[in-house]
Structures are given as C-alpha cells and as structure tokens.
C-alpha cells in the first residue's frame, strides 16, 4: 500500500514535470474507483493551468485557480509520468490519463480503491473537505513536535503503536514506519499512549521525522527515473532495522527481533532496547 513517503516522492516527481503547465486533456477509461470519477472532470480541467501540487496525508492536492483536484492512491495505485512520444500502450489497470504538453500522467490502480475528485474553489478551503478535515498533524511540518504529540496523546489508552497507525494524531505513519520509529525512540510498542512522558514524546516525534525522511530519501533516489512512481516503501523496507526481521539479531543489542500482532497488524520490536 502506498504510504506517505511514496506519495511525497510521487508529488515531487509530478510537480517537477507538471506544475505551471496547462492541462491538455483528461481521459477517464474507468470511472469506478473508490468513488466515481466525476463525469464533468474533463471539461473542468481542459486548458486550465496547474499551479502546484501539495500533499495532505496521503492525498495529493492538484491546485488550479478554480479548484483542487484531489487524488488518492488507495491500496495499489500509482501515478506514472511519460514524456510525449514515449507513451506505452494502455494496460487493463490504467484508468486515467491526464495530459500536459510536457508529459502525460497516468493513474494505474489494479484494485481501484484510489480516488480522483474535484473540489471547486467556490466551496471554500480544501482542508475542510470531508476527506481531509479529520486528518492528524503533518509529521514533516513544523507543527509536529514532542510537546504537541504529548498533548494529543492525553486520554488515549490504546497502545502507542495503534494510536500512531490510527492517523488522527499524526498522519502517514504506516505499519513499517510505526515499528521503525518506536524502535528508534526505544519505546515498547505495547505501552498505552497516554503513559508516555513528555521527554519520550520528544524522542518519538524526532524518530518519526527521521524515519519518514529516510524513506523519502530512499524513494527519492529514483526521482531521476522519468516513469517510476512506486517503490519508496519497498526501497525503505530493505533498510528497515526491525520491520520484517523477526528472529534476526537486533542491530543495537544483538537479541532476536520479536514479532507480535496488535490490532491485526504485525509489530516488530526488540524487547531489550524498547522499554515501557
Ligand atoms: Zn535490541
């Protein structure tokens, strides 16, 4: 599943090629994504200049003067970009082509849980859109720090691992990144979120930023590749220190990495390095 680092890498790649360019055409081959792609979308976008692409959580916000195109990659989606004249034949899972004079952006999504929606400027700030209004803090932006995390965890009795995954405190900390961040911060993934001290929240916030930043860098190493849009998570998994490594030696203390299930998701951790 595409996670925040992968979406951020995609955003950077799309922005570099498409920002500032007018849309030539939008072709929708399959409207049935998680929600139907609006029938009027091609007419809404034709000839309009894309100002910039922002990201909120795992949503890409394609900003135009008259509104925002909201896209999400769902479980299996990806945007690929092709230079004019080098566009491959469309495959069965290629559902949308958004063409500019500089490149074609193609949305591929085998499982079709992705989304492509339009938010007109007349409806106000896109941050208040129903899909975006309940998202937690952006971990890579200045507002996310230990004191803020500490305050947000008050009254949360679920385990810190599960609260991180829930996305309403902080967005984009997927399963790999939750295990890695808690290892980095030396925190037992089972500890109730509200029990974490302020000092440990400071360490955890820093660990989350570091782990996500490294994953973006890992995915960003393929940024020069014109077409590739997936892989940040896959690339990062190779350099993960505990995720997927149960039975291997902890890179810090040498004890075996453990695997447990929390909320039906696997957690990997070191019982010596990570304390309650
Ligand atoms: Zn250890």
mmCIF file of N, CA and C and ligand atoms in Angstrom, residues 183 250-255 270 272-273, ligand 1:
data_model
loop_
_atom_site.group_PDB
_atom_site.id
_atom_site.type_symbol
_atom_site.label_atom_id
_atom_site.label_comp_id
_atom_site.label_asym_id
_atom_site.label_seq_id
_atom_site.Cartn_x
_atom_site.Cartn_y
_atom_site.Cartn_z
ATOM 1 N N UNK A 183 11.153 1.730 17.564
ATOM 2 C CA UNK A 183 12.474 1.156 17.821
ATOM 3 C C UNK A 183 13.512 2.269 17.979
ATOM 4 N N UNK A 250 18.899 -8.010 16.726
ATOM 5 C CA UNK A 250 18.691 -6.563 16.844
ATOM 6 C C UNK A 250 20.000 -5.870 16.459
ATOM 7 N N UNK A 251 19.927 -4.845 15.598
ATOM 8 C CA UNK A 251 21.152 -4.177 15.166
ATOM 9 C C UNK A 251 21.854 -3.420 16.293
ATOM 10 N N UNK A 252 21.163 -3.209 17.414
ATOM 11 C CA UNK A 252 21.782 -2.486 18.528
ATOM 12 C C UNK A 252 22.339 -3.448 19.581
ATOM 13 N N UNK A 253 21.490 -4.416 20.055
ATOM 14 C CA UNK A 253 21.908 -5.247 21.181
ATOM 15 C C UNK A 253 22.151 -6.714 20.809
ATOM 16 N N UNK A 254 21.738 -7.125 19.618
ATOM 17 C CA UNK A 254 22.009 -8.493 19.178
ATOM 18 C C UNK A 254 20.978 -9.522 19.600
ATOM 19 N N UNK A 255 20.040 -9.135 20.466
ATOM 20 C CA UNK A 255 18.966 -10.070 20.825
ATOM 21 C C UNK A 255 18.026 -10.256 19.634
ATOM 22 N N UNK A 270 12.288 -4.914 19.607
ATOM 23 C CA UNK A 270 13.312 -5.527 20.442
ATOM 24 C C UNK A 270 12.944 -5.301 21.897
ATOM 25 N N UNK A 272 14.601 -5.742 24.489
ATOM 26 C CA UNK A 272 15.658 -5.186 25.338
ATOM 27 C C UNK A 272 15.825 -3.676 25.096
ATOM 28 N N UNK A 273 15.810 -3.289 23.833
ATOM 29 C CA UNK A 273 16.046 -1.880 23.502
ATOM 30 C C UNK A 273 14.816 -0.997 23.693
HETATM 31 ZN ZN1 LIG B 1 17.920 -4.513 20.839
#
